Coordinates of C-alpha atoms in Angstrom, one line a residue:
Chain A
X6 CA -3.1 -6.4 24.2
X7 CA -0.7 -4.8 21.8
X8 CA -2.5 -5.9 18.7
X9 CA -5.7 -4.9 20.3
X10 CA -4.6 -1.3 20.7
X11 CA -3.0 -1.3 17.3
X12 CA -6.3 -2.3 15.8
X13 CA -8.2 0.2 17.9
X14 CA -6.0 3.1 17.0
X15 CA -6.0 2.2 13.4
X16 CA -9.7 1.5 13.0
X17 CA -11.5 3.8 15.2
X18 CA -10.1 7.3 15.7
X19 CA -13.1 8.5 17.7
X20 CA -15.1 5.9 19.5
X21 CA -13.9 2.8 21.3
X22 CA -15.4 -0.2 19.6
X23 CA -18.7 -1.1 20.9
X24 CA -19.0 -4.7 22.1
X25 CA -20.4 -6.3 19.0
X26 CA -22.9 -8.8 20.2
X27 CA -25.1 -8.9 17.2
X28 CA -28.0 -11.2 17.5
X29 CA -28.1 -13.4 14.5
X30 CA -31.7 -12.8 14.0
X31 CA -32.6 -13.9 10.5
X32 CA -35.3 -11.7 9.2
X33 CA -37.4 -12.8 6.3
X34 CA -35.1 -12.9 3.3
X35 CA -37.7 -12.1 0.8
X36 CA -37.3 -11.6 -2.9
X37 CA -35.4 -8.4 -2.5
X38 CA -32.9 -10.2 -0.3
X39 CA -32.1 -12.7 -2.9
X40 CA -31.9 -10.1 -5.6
X41 CA -29.4 -8.1 -3.6
X42 CA -27.4 -11.3 -2.8
X43 CA -27.4 -12.2 -6.5
X44 CA -26.2 -8.7 -7.4
X45 CA -23.3 -8.8 -4.9
X46 CA -22.4 -12.3 -5.9
X47 CA -22.3 -11.1 -9.5
X48 CA -19.9 -8.3 -8.5
X49 CA -17.8 -10.9 -6.6
X50 CA -17.6 -13.1 -9.8
X51 CA -16.5 -10.1 -11.8
X52 CA -13.7 -9.4 -9.3
X53 CA -12.6 -13.0 -9.4
X54 CA -13.1 -13.5 -13.2
X55 CA -9.6 -12.2 -14.1
X56 CA -8.0 -14.8 -11.7
X57 CA -10.1 -17.6 -13.2
X58 CA -9.3 -16.9 -16.8
X59 CA -5.6 -16.5 -16.0
X60 CA -5.7 -20.0 -14.4
X61 CA -7.6 -21.7 -17.2
X62 CA -5.6 -20.2 -20.0
X63 CA -2.2 -20.8 -18.4
X64 CA -2.9 -24.5 -18.9
X65 CA -4.5 -24.2 -22.3
X66 CA -2.7 -25.3 -25.4
X67 CA -2.1 -22.3 -27.7
X68 CA -4.1 -23.8 -30.7
X69 CA -7.0 -24.5 -28.3
X70 CA -6.9 -20.8 -27.3
X71 CA -6.9 -19.7 -30.9
X72 CA -9.7 -22.0 -31.9
X73 CA -12.0 -21.6 -28.8
X74 CA -10.9 -18.3 -27.3
X75 CA -10.1 -17.5 -23.7
X76 CA -13.5 -18.3 -22.0
X77 CA -13.6 -22.1 -22.7
X78 CA -12.2 -24.5 -20.2
X79 CA -9.2 -26.3 -21.7
X80 CA -9.8 -29.8 -22.9
X81 CA -6.4 -31.0 -21.9
X82 CA -3.9 -29.6 -19.4
X83 CA -0.9 -28.2 -21.1
X84 CA 2.0 -27.0 -18.8
X85 CA 4.2 -25.9 -21.7
X86 CA 3.4 -22.1 -21.4
X87 CA 4.0 -22.1 -17.7
X88 CA 7.2 -24.2 -18.1
X89 CA 8.4 -21.9 -21.0
X90 CA 7.8 -18.8 -18.9
X91 CA 9.4 -20.3 -15.8
X92 CA 12.5 -21.3 -17.6
X93 CA 12.6 -18.2 -19.9
X94 CA 12.8 -15.7 -17.1
X95 CA 14.5 -18.0 -14.7
X96 CA 11.6 -17.6 -12.3
X97 CA 13.2 -19.7 -9.5
X98 CA 15.9 -17.2 -9.3
X99 CA 13.4 -14.3 -9.1
X100 CA 11.5 -16.1 -6.4
X101 CA 14.7 -16.6 -4.4
X102 CA 15.7 -13.0 -4.9
X103 CA 12.2 -11.8 -3.7
X104 CA 12.3 -14.1 -0.7
X105 CA 15.8 -13.0 0.4
X106 CA 15.0 -9.3 -0.2
X107 CA 11.6 -9.2 1.4
X108 CA 12.7 -11.4 4.3
X109 CA 15.7 -9.3 5.1
X110 CA 13.8 -6.0 4.8
X111 CA 11.1 -7.3 7.1
X112 CA 13.5 -8.4 9.8
X113 CA 15.8 -5.3 9.6
X114 CA 12.8 -2.9 9.4
X115 CA 11.1 -4.4 12.4
X116 CA 14.3 -4.3 14.4
X117 CA 15.0 -0.7 13.4
X118 CA 11.3 0.2 14.2
X119 CA 11.5 -1.4 17.6
X120 CA 14.7 0.5 18.6
X121 CA 13.4 3.8 17.5
X122 CA 10.0 3.3 19.0
X123 CA 11.6 2.2 22.2
X124 CA 13.4 5.6 22.4
X125 CA 10.3 7.5 21.4
X126 CA 7.4 5.6 23.1
X127 CA 9.1 4.4 26.3
X128 CA 12.1 6.7 26.5
X129 CA 10.0 9.7 25.6
X130 CA 13.1 11.5 24.3
X131 CA 12.9 15.2 23.8
X132 CA 11.7 16.4 20.4
X133 CA 9.9 13.1 19.8
X134 CA 6.9 14.8 18.1
X135 CA 9.3 16.3 15.6
X136 CA 11.1 13.1 15.1
X137 CA 7.9 11.3 14.4
X138 CA 6.8 14.0 12.0
X139 CA 10.1 13.5 10.1
X140 CA 9.6 9.8 10.0
X141 CA 6.1 10.3 8.7
X142 CA 7.7 12.4 6.0
X143 CA 9.9 9.5 5.0
X144 CA 7.0 7.3 4.1
X145 CA 4.8 10.0 2.5
X146 CA 7.5 11.4 0.3
X147 CA 7.2 10.1 -3.3
X148 CA 10.1 7.8 -4.1
X149 CA 10.6 9.8 -7.3
X150 CA 12.0 12.6 -5.2
X151 CA 14.7 10.3 -3.8
X152 CA 15.4 7.9 -6.6
X153 CA 18.0 9.7 -8.6
X154 CA 20.2 10.7 -5.6
X155 CA 19.8 7.1 -4.3
X156 CA 20.9 5.9 -7.7
X157 CA 24.0 8.2 -7.6
X158 CA 24.8 7.4 -4.0
X159 CA 24.5 3.6 -4.4
X160 CA 26.6 3.7 -7.5
X161 CA 29.4 5.7 -5.7
X162 CA 29.3 3.3 -2.8
X163 CA 29.3 0.2 -4.9
X164 CA 25.8 -0.8 -3.8
X165 CA 24.1 -0.2 -7.1
X166 CA 22.6 -3.4 -8.5
X167 CA 23.2 -5.2 -5.3
X168 CA 20.5 -6.6 -3.1
X169 CA 22.3 -5.1 0.0
X170 CA 21.7 -1.6 -1.3
X171 CA 18.0 -2.2 -2.0
X172 CA 17.5 -4.0 1.4
X173 CA 19.0 -1.1 3.3
X174 CA 17.0 1.5 1.5
X175 CA 13.7 -0.3 1.7
X176 CA 14.3 -1.3 5.4
X177 CA 14.9 2.3 6.3
X178 CA 11.8 3.5 4.4
X179 CA 9.5 0.9 5.9
X180 CA 10.9 1.3 9.4
X181 CA 9.8 4.9 9.3
X182 CA 6.3 3.6 9.1
X183 CA 7.0 0.9 11.7
X184 CA 8.4 3.4 14.1
X185 CA 5.4 5.6 13.7
X186 CA 3.1 2.6 14.4
X187 CA 5.1 1.1 17.2
X188 CA 5.7 4.4 19.0
X189 CA 2.1 4.9 19.6
X190 CA 1.6 1.3 20.8
X191 CA 4.6 1.6 23.2
X192 CA 3.3 5.0 24.3
X193 CA 0.4 3.2 25.9
X194 CA 2.6 0.6 27.5
X195 CA 1.5 0.2 31.2
X196 CA 4.0 2.3 33.2
X197 CA 3.7 0.1 36.3
X198 CA 5.3 -2.8 34.4
X199 CA 8.2 -0.6 33.4
X200 CA 8.5 0.8 36.9
X201 CA 8.5 -2.7 38.3
X202 CA 11.3 -3.8 36.0
X203 CA 13.3 -0.7 36.9
X204 CA 12.9 -1.4 40.6
X205 CA 14.2 -4.9 40.0
X206 CA 17.3 -3.3 38.6
X207 CA 16.8 -4.0 34.9
X208 CA 18.9 -2.0 32.5
X209 CA 17.3 -0.2 29.6
X210 CA 18.4 -3.0 27.2
X211 CA 17.0 -5.6 29.6
X212 CA 13.7 -3.7 29.7
X213 CA 13.6 -3.7 25.9
X214 CA 14.6 -7.4 25.6
X215 CA 12.7 -8.9 28.5
X216 CA 9.7 -6.7 29.0
X217 CA 8.8 -4.7 25.9
X218 CA 9.8 -7.3 23.2
X219 CA 7.7 -10.2 24.5
X220 CA 4.7 -8.0 25.1
X221 CA 4.8 -6.3 21.6
X222 CA 5.5 -9.5 19.7
X223 CA 2.0 -9.7 18.2
X224 CA 2.2 -6.2 16.9
X225 CA 5.6 -6.8 15.5
X226 CA 4.3 -10.0 13.7
X227 CA 1.7 -7.9 12.0
X228 CA 4.3 -5.3 11.0
X229 CA 6.7 -7.9 9.7
X230 CA 4.0 -9.5 7.6
X231 CA 3.2 -6.2 6.1
X232 CA 6.8 -5.3 5.5
X233 CA 7.4 -8.6 3.8
X234 CA 4.4 -8.2 1.5
X235 CA 5.0 -4.6 0.7
X236 CA 8.6 -5.4 -0.2
X237 CA 7.4 -8.3 -2.3
X238 CA 5.0 -6.1 -4.2
X239 CA 7.4 -3.1 -4.4
X240 CA 8.1 -2.0 -7.9
X241 CA 9.7 1.4 -8.3
X242 CA 13.0 1.3 -6.4
X243 CA 13.8 -2.4 -7.3
X244 CA 13.1 -1.5 -10.9
X245 CA 15.7 1.3 -10.8
X246 CA 18.2 -0.1 -8.4
X247 CA 18.4 -3.7 -9.5
X248 CA 18.6 -3.6 -13.3
X249 CA 20.4 -6.9 -13.9
X250 CA 18.3 -10.1 -14.5
X251 CA 20.1 -12.0 -11.8
X252 CA 19.0 -9.6 -9.1
X253 CA 15.5 -8.9 -10.3
X254 CA 12.5 -9.5 -8.0
X255 CA 9.3 -11.2 -9.1
X256 CA 7.4 -8.0 -9.3
X257 CA 9.9 -6.3 -11.5
X258 CA 10.5 -9.3 -13.7
X259 CA 6.7 -9.4 -14.5
X260 CA 6.3 -5.7 -14.8
X261 CA 9.2 -5.4 -17.2
X262 CA 8.2 -8.2 -19.5
X263 CA 8.9 -7.2 -23.0
X264 CA 7.1 -7.8 -26.2
X265 CA 8.4 -11.4 -26.6
X266 CA 5.6 -12.7 -24.5
X267 CA 2.8 -10.8 -26.2
X268 CA 2.8 -12.8 -29.5
X269 CA 1.8 -16.0 -27.8
X270 CA -1.7 -15.7 -26.4
X271 CA -1.3 -18.0 -23.4
X272 CA 2.2 -16.8 -22.4
X273 CA 0.9 -13.8 -20.5
X274 CA -1.7 -15.9 -18.8
X275 CA 1.1 -18.2 -17.6
X276 CA 3.2 -15.2 -16.5
X277 CA 0.2 -13.8 -14.6
X278 CA -0.4 -17.2 -12.9
X279 CA 3.3 -17.3 -11.9
X280 CA 2.9 -13.9 -10.3
X281 CA -0.5 -14.8 -8.7
X282 CA 0.7 -18.0 -7.0
X283 CA 3.1 -16.6 -4.4
X284 CA 0.6 -13.8 -3.6
X285 CA -2.1 -16.4 -3.1
X286 CA 0.2 -18.4 -0.8
X287 CA 0.8 -15.4 1.3
X288 CA -2.9 -14.6 1.4
X289 CA -3.7 -18.0 2.7
X290 CA -0.9 -18.0 5.2
X291 CA -1.4 -14.5 6.5
X292 CA -5.1 -14.0 5.8
X293 CA -6.0 -13.3 9.4
X294 CA -3.1 -11.0 10.0
X295 CA -3.8 -9.2 6.7
X296 CA -7.5 -8.6 7.5
X297 CA -6.6 -7.5 11.1
X298 CA -4.0 -5.1 10.0
X299 CA -5.6 -4.0 6.7
X300 CA -5.9 -0.5 8.1
X301 CA -2.2 -0.3 8.3
X302 CA -2.4 0.6 4.7
X303 CA -3.0 -1.7 1.9
X304 CA -3.2 1.4 -0.2
X305 CA 0.0 0.5 -2.0
Chain B
X1411 CA 18.8 0.9 37.2
X1412 CA 21.1 2.9 39.4
X1413 CA 19.7 6.4 38.8
X1414 CA 16.2 5.6 40.1
X1415 CA 17.6 3.7 43.1
X1416 CA 19.7 6.5 44.4
X1417 CA 17.0 9.0 43.4
X1418 CA 14.5 7.6 45.8
X1419 CA 16.6 8.9 48.7
X1420 CA 16.6 12.5 47.6
X1421 CA 13.8 15.1 47.8
X1422 CA 10.7 14.5 45.7
X1423 CA 10.8 17.3 43.1
X1424 CA 14.5 16.9 42.4
X1425 CA 14.1 13.2 42.2
X1426 CA 11.6 13.5 39.4
X1427 CA 13.8 15.9 37.3
X1428 CA 17.0 14.1 37.9
X1429 CA 15.5 10.8 37.2
X1430 CA 13.8 11.6 33.9
X1431 CA 16.6 13.7 32.4
X1432 CA 19.2 11.1 33.0
X1433 CA 16.9 8.3 32.0
X1434 CA 16.0 10.0 28.8
X1435 CA 19.4 10.8 27.6
X1436 CA 20.3 7.1 27.6
X1437 CA 17.5 6.4 25.2
X1438 CA 19.2 8.5 22.4
X1439 CA 21.4 5.5 21.6
X1440 CA 18.3 3.6 20.5
X1441 CA 17.2 6.1 17.9
X1442 CA 20.7 6.3 16.4
X1443 CA 20.4 3.5 13.8
X1444 CA 17.0 4.9 12.7
X1445 CA 18.3 8.4 12.6
X1446 CA 21.4 7.5 10.6
X1447 CA 19.3 5.5 8.1
X1448 CA 16.9 8.4 7.8
X1449 CA 19.7 10.8 7.0
X1450 CA 21.3 8.5 4.5
X1451 CA 18.2 7.3 2.7
X1452 CA 15.7 10.2 3.0
X1453 CA 17.2 13.5 4.2
X1454 CA 20.4 13.6 2.1
X1455 CA 18.8 12.2 -1.1
X1456 CA 15.9 14.6 -0.7
X1457 CA 18.3 17.5 -0.3
X1458 CA 20.3 16.3 -3.3
X1459 CA 17.1 16.1 -5.3
X1460 CA 16.3 19.7 -4.5
X1461 CA 19.8 20.8 -5.5
X1462 CA 19.5 18.9 -8.8
X1463 CA 16.2 20.6 -9.5
X1464 CA 18.0 23.9 -9.5
X1465 CA 20.6 22.7 -11.9
X1466 CA 21.1 21.6 -15.5
X1467 CA 22.3 18.0 -15.1
X1468 CA 22.5 15.3 -17.7
X1469 CA 23.5 12.5 -15.3
X1470 CA 27.2 12.7 -16.3
X1471 CA 29.6 15.5 -15.4
X1472 CA 28.7 18.1 -12.8
X1473 CA 25.3 19.8 -12.2
X1474 CA 25.3 23.4 -13.4
X1475 CA 23.4 25.8 -11.2
X1476 CA 20.6 27.5 -13.2
X1477 CA 18.3 28.8 -10.4
X1478 CA 14.6 28.3 -10.8
X1479 CA 14.8 27.8 -14.6
X1480 CA 13.6 24.2 -14.4
X1481 CA 10.5 25.3 -12.4
X1482 CA 9.8 28.1 -14.8
X1483 CA 10.0 25.7 -17.7
X1484 CA 7.7 23.3 -16.0
X1485 CA 4.9 26.0 -15.8
X1486 CA 5.0 26.4 -19.5
X1487 CA 5.3 22.6 -20.3
X1488 CA 2.0 21.1 -21.5
X1489 CA 3.2 17.7 -20.5
X1490 CA 3.6 18.7 -16.9
X1491 CA 0.0 20.0 -16.8
X1492 CA -1.3 16.9 -18.6
X1493 CA 0.4 14.7 -16.1
X1494 CA -1.3 16.5 -13.2
X1495 CA -4.6 16.4 -15.1
X1496 CA -4.3 12.7 -15.4
X1497 CA -3.6 12.6 -11.6
X1498 CA -7.1 13.9 -11.1
X1499 CA -8.4 11.1 -13.2
X1500 CA -6.5 8.6 -11.0
X1501 CA -7.8 10.3 -7.8
X1502 CA -11.3 9.5 -9.2
X1503 CA -10.3 5.9 -10.0
X1504 CA -8.4 5.2 -6.8
X1505 CA -10.0 7.4 -4.2
X1506 CA -13.5 8.6 -5.1
X1507 CA -15.0 5.7 -7.0
X1508 CA -13.7 3.0 -4.6
X1509 CA -14.8 5.0 -1.6
X1510 CA -18.3 5.5 -3.0
X1511 CA -18.7 1.9 -4.1
X1512 CA -17.0 0.6 -1.0
X1513 CA -19.2 2.4 1.5
X1514 CA -22.4 1.1 -0.2
X1515 CA -21.1 -2.4 -0.6
X1516 CA -19.9 -2.5 3.0
X1517 CA -23.2 -1.3 4.3
X1518 CA -25.2 -3.7 2.2
X1519 CA -22.9 -6.6 3.4
X1520 CA -23.0 -5.6 7.0
X1521 CA -26.6 -4.4 7.5
X1522 CA -28.5 -6.4 4.9
X1523 CA -26.7 -9.6 3.8
X1524 CA -25.2 -10.5 7.1
X1525 CA -28.5 -10.4 9.1
X1526 CA -30.4 -12.2 6.4
X1527 CA -28.0 -14.8 5.2
X1528 CA -25.5 -15.0 8.0
X1529 CA -22.1 -13.4 8.6
X1530 CA -20.3 -16.3 6.8
X1531 CA -21.8 -15.3 3.5
X1532 CA -20.9 -11.6 4.1
X1533 CA -17.3 -12.5 5.0
X1534 CA -17.0 -14.7 2.0
X1535 CA -18.1 -12.0 -0.4
X1536 CA -15.8 -9.5 1.3
X1537 CA -12.9 -11.9 0.7
X1538 CA -13.7 -12.1 -3.0
X1539 CA -13.6 -8.3 -3.3
X1540 CA -10.4 -8.2 -1.4
X1541 CA -8.5 -10.7 -3.5
X1542 CA -7.2 -8.3 -6.1
X1543 CA -5.5 -6.4 -3.3
X1544 CA -3.1 -9.2 -2.6
X1545 CA -1.6 -9.0 -6.1
X1546 CA 1.6 -7.1 -6.8
X1547 CA 0.4 -4.2 -9.0
X1548 CA 2.8 -5.4 -11.7
X1549 CA 1.1 -8.8 -11.8
X1550 CA -2.3 -7.1 -12.0
X1551 CA -1.0 -5.0 -14.8
X1552 CA 0.3 -8.0 -16.8
X1553 CA -3.1 -9.8 -16.3
X1554 CA -5.1 -6.8 -17.5
X1555 CA -2.8 -6.1 -20.4
X1556 CA -3.5 -9.6 -21.6
X1557 CA -7.2 -9.2 -21.2
X1558 CA -7.1 -5.8 -23.1
X1559 CA -5.1 -7.2 -25.9
X1560 CA -6.9 -6.1 -29.1
X1561 CA -6.7 -9.3 -31.2
X1562 CA -6.9 -12.2 -28.8
X1563 CA -7.7 -10.5 -25.4
X1564 CA -10.8 -11.8 -23.7
X1565 CA -12.7 -8.4 -23.7
X1566 CA -12.6 -8.1 -27.5
X1567 CA -13.2 -11.8 -28.2
X1568 CA -16.2 -11.8 -25.9
X1569 CA -17.6 -8.7 -27.6
X1570 CA -17.2 -10.3 -31.0
X1571 CA -18.8 -13.5 -29.8
X1572 CA -21.8 -11.5 -28.6
X1573 CA -22.1 -10.0 -32.0
X1574 CA -20.9 -6.6 -30.6
X1575 CA -17.6 -6.7 -32.6
X1576 CA -18.2 -3.0 -33.4
X1577 CA -17.5 -2.2 -29.7
X1578 CA -14.2 -4.0 -29.7
X1579 CA -11.4 -1.5 -29.3
X1580 CA -7.7 -1.2 -29.0
X1581 CA -8.2 -0.4 -25.3
X1582 CA -4.7 0.5 -24.3
X1583 CA -3.6 1.6 -27.7
X1584 CA -6.2 4.3 -28.3
X1585 CA -5.2 7.6 -26.8
X1586 CA -8.8 8.5 -26.0
X1587 CA -9.6 5.2 -24.3
X1588 CA -6.3 4.2 -22.6
X1589 CA -6.8 6.3 -19.5
X1590 CA -10.2 4.8 -18.9
X1591 CA -8.8 1.4 -19.4
X1592 CA -6.2 2.0 -16.8
X1593 CA -8.7 3.6 -14.4
X1594 CA -10.8 0.5 -14.7
X1595 CA -7.9 -1.7 -13.5
X1596 CA -7.4 0.6 -10.5
X1597 CA -11.0 0.6 -9.5
X1598 CA -10.9 -3.2 -9.6
X1599 CA -7.7 -3.1 -7.4
X1600 CA -9.0 -0.7 -4.8
X1601 CA -12.5 -1.7 -4.1
X1602 CA -11.4 -4.5 -1.8
X1603 CA -9.5 -2.1 0.4
X1604 CA -12.3 0.3 0.9
X1605 CA -14.9 -2.5 1.6
X1606 CA -12.7 -4.1 4.3
X1607 CA -11.9 -0.8 6.0
X1608 CA -15.6 0.3 6.0
X1609 CA -16.8 -3.0 7.2
X1610 CA -14.3 -2.8 10.1
X1611 CA -15.6 0.7 10.8
X1612 CA -19.2 -0.5 10.8
X1613 CA -18.5 -3.2 13.3
X1614 CA -17.9 -0.5 16.0
X1615 CA -21.3 1.3 15.3
X1616 CA -23.8 0.7 18.0
X1617 CA -26.4 -1.7 16.6
X1618 CA -29.0 0.1 18.9
X1619 CA -28.9 3.0 16.4
X1620 CA -30.1 0.8 13.6
X1621 CA -32.7 -0.9 15.9
X1622 CA -34.1 2.4 16.9
X1623 CA -34.3 3.6 13.3
X1624 CA -36.0 0.3 12.4
X1625 CA -38.6 0.9 15.1
X1626 CA -39.2 4.3 13.7
X1627 CA -39.9 2.7 10.4
X1628 CA -36.9 4.1 8.6
X1629 CA -36.1 2.4 5.3
X1630 CA -32.7 0.8 4.6
X1631 CA -31.8 3.8 2.4
X1632 CA -32.7 6.3 5.1
X1633 CA -30.7 4.3 7.7
X1634 CA -27.7 4.3 5.3
X1635 CA -27.9 8.1 4.8
X1636 CA -28.5 9.1 8.4
X1637 CA -26.6 6.5 10.4
X1638 CA -24.0 4.7 8.2
X1639 CA -22.6 7.7 6.5
X1640 CA -22.4 9.7 9.6
X1641 CA -20.8 7.0 11.7
X1642 CA -18.3 6.2 9.1
X1643 CA -17.2 9.8 8.6
X1644 CA -13.7 9.3 10.2
X1645 CA -13.0 6.2 8.1
X1646 CA -14.2 7.9 4.9
X1647 CA -12.0 10.9 5.5
X1648 CA -8.9 8.8 6.2
X1649 CA -9.5 6.5 3.3
X1650 CA -10.1 9.4 0.9
X1651 CA -6.9 11.1 1.9
X1652 CA -4.6 8.0 1.9
X1653 CA -5.9 6.7 -1.4
X1654 CA -5.6 10.2 -2.9
X1655 CA -1.9 10.2 -1.8
X1656 CA -1.5 6.8 -3.5
X1657 CA -3.2 8.1 -6.6
X1658 CA -0.8 11.0 -6.8
X1659 CA 2.1 8.6 -6.5
X1660 CA 0.7 6.1 -9.1
X1661 CA 3.6 4.6 -11.1
X1662 CA 3.6 0.8 -11.5
X1663 CA 0.2 0.4 -13.3
X1664 CA 1.2 3.1 -15.8
X1665 CA 4.7 1.6 -16.3
X1666 CA 3.3 -1.9 -16.9
X1667 CA 0.1 -1.0 -18.9
X1668 CA 0.9 1.9 -21.1
X1669 CA 4.3 3.5 -20.2
X1670 CA 2.5 6.8 -20.3
X1671 CA 1.2 6.3 -23.8
X1672 CA -0.1 6.1 -26.4
X1673 CA 1.7 9.4 -27.0
X1674 CA 1.4 11.1 -23.6
X1675 CA -2.3 10.2 -23.0
X1676 CA -1.7 8.4 -19.7
X1677 CA 1.4 10.2 -18.4
X1678 CA 1.4 10.9 -14.7
X1679 CA 3.9 13.0 -12.6
X1680 CA 5.7 10.0 -11.3
X1681 CA 6.2 8.5 -14.7
X1682 CA 7.1 11.9 -16.2
X1683 CA 9.9 12.4 -13.7
X1684 CA 11.1 8.8 -14.1
X1685 CA 11.3 9.2 -17.9
X1686 CA 13.2 12.5 -17.4
X1687 CA 15.7 10.8 -15.1
X1688 CA 16.3 7.6 -17.0
X1689 CA 15.1 7.9 -20.5
X1690 CA 15.9 11.4 -21.6
X1691 CA 18.4 12.0 -18.8
X1692 CA 17.2 15.5 -18.1
X1693 CA 17.9 14.9 -14.4
X1694 CA 17.5 18.5 -13.3
X1695 CA 14.1 18.8 -14.9
X1696 CA 13.0 15.4 -13.6
X1697 CA 14.1 16.5 -10.1
X1698 CA 12.0 19.6 -10.4
X1699 CA 8.9 17.5 -11.3
X1700 CA 9.6 15.2 -8.4
X1701 CA 9.9 18.1 -6.0
X1702 CA 6.6 19.6 -7.1
X1703 CA 5.0 16.2 -6.7
X1704 CA 6.5 15.9 -3.2
X1705 CA 5.1 19.3 -2.3
X1706 CA 1.6 18.3 -3.5
X1707 CA 1.7 15.1 -1.6
X1708 CA 2.9 16.8 1.6
X1709 CA -0.1 19.2 1.4
X1710 CA -2.5 16.2 1.3
X1711 CA -0.5 14.4 4.0
X1712 CA -0.7 17.5 6.3
X1713 CA -4.4 17.5 5.8
X1714 CA -4.4 13.9 7.0
X1715 CA -2.2 14.7 10.0
X1716 CA -4.4 17.6 11.0
X1717 CA -7.5 15.5 10.7
X1718 CA -6.0 12.8 12.8
X1719 CA -4.7 15.0 15.6
X1720 CA -8.1 16.6 15.7
X1721 CA -9.5 13.1 16.3
X1722 CA -6.9 12.6 19.1
X1723 CA -5.5 9.2 18.3
X1724 CA -5.5 6.8 15.4
X1725 CA -3.5 6.9 12.3
X1726 CA -3.3 5.5 8.9
X1727 CA -0.6 4.8 6.4
X1728 CA -0.1 7.3 3.7
X1729 CA 2.1 5.4 1.5
X1730 CA 1.7 4.7 -2.1

């Protein structure tokens, strides 16, 4: 139910979704049908093409590339470019950093969102409209307008160049969005359920833990997935606040690659592939969640 | 809960008031962590940024108050204007083009391909368009930088193989071309998002509308113009606004692909303030740029908010 209403509010601001019972009536395909299909498939191939050539060239020996160019399929599999890149930037370390940071941010941000949304959506505290407007400000504001003070503050607090600092900052920023999202879901929470819990003598915290939490779990799963992936992809704040190589995330490590990798024609393909792989894993793991919640904002 | 238990014994109107006010006050505790976080991570830093923008501050020592001088200087700075001009280009690349392409592609997939070839074919094509969306922008940047590479990059080698070597360019290194090269990457990134949103939107349109139009002998194009565009109006508006906000904030693709160059030919406000902060350490000036950017984005975001409140419920993310 929770996910349903999340989808509804996100997708259709005006009309409730009409029951989609489309009859699969196959009209005559005709020549025009095939032409259009070929055209769209062509566009699809263009979209996928960069992925394809990154994959084939990541395993291509450099002399092969120089002789036959990037389009040809490699005659033999050569892992050296990938191995060089992996070892050269200590990619295992970056993966670990990204997993730790994204995982912590997702957990903390969802917890913060739930607490705030509980007060706003269920508690209907006074001034909630203004509080929500402020939270909305938090995720629309460009991070450039926060970054220098955050740099100064984390430095003074000893949190500069620590994962803790980045986790706290990103968790708060993302929970602003989560609060916004969850508040409206909780705002439509069936009042009779809450009333029943109260009559049974449940405290506020018990209502949160035993009634609200289980019923909103699907929504929170969507939010957590998004927080994880947003954090994984995040670039600006981790770039500024985690300068040392030991703390870098995957995104920043790739984005900040210097000239050393541009002389060798297959090195950047290997680097791209290393960046694509985890993203692809998430896509396969979370595909349904992603497509369901895409309206949450894949604009990043 | 004690309050509601005792309240049931008192008179009705008093019960309601007493019950709610006491019940509500206890909920304040739950917003405390979020509020403290907001203060520490958003409110205070934003205030500090505004203060820096009124000062001359080189990152070390104390900021010296100089009033609105930074803002005055901004208005006369060609770089500032160039960065916002480039923002317009990125609104075209991230908002306008993907929306236009996305709406057509979504409609063709939904109303043409799906009935003729089955919904599996349509979903498969949708997934291929969506794939670039899953990449961290930094990774997309590295990938395209490699393809744009002038000597061995795939674009130039292919052109040469086709005998079109004359068209080969230093795509990211030519100050006239670089911005188009970056725009191209962003269109590639964004199309999947718009296609998916618009297809979701189309799934709530009553199929009877199309059936009626079909009976009246309307062509596909007429149906697209009269039904699809009208029915998708809410999605189109929301997508245009959120992607415009993202375009105004664009940073990572610029950082990875061109670092604002060559020269200043692809500089954007976000990168301009970043380089003032951390490269030239003109912190006060950078803070002023960031404040102006924040103001502009707020204007667009308020437009979004008004649009959404007009449409009662429903909201979208406005993040970049």
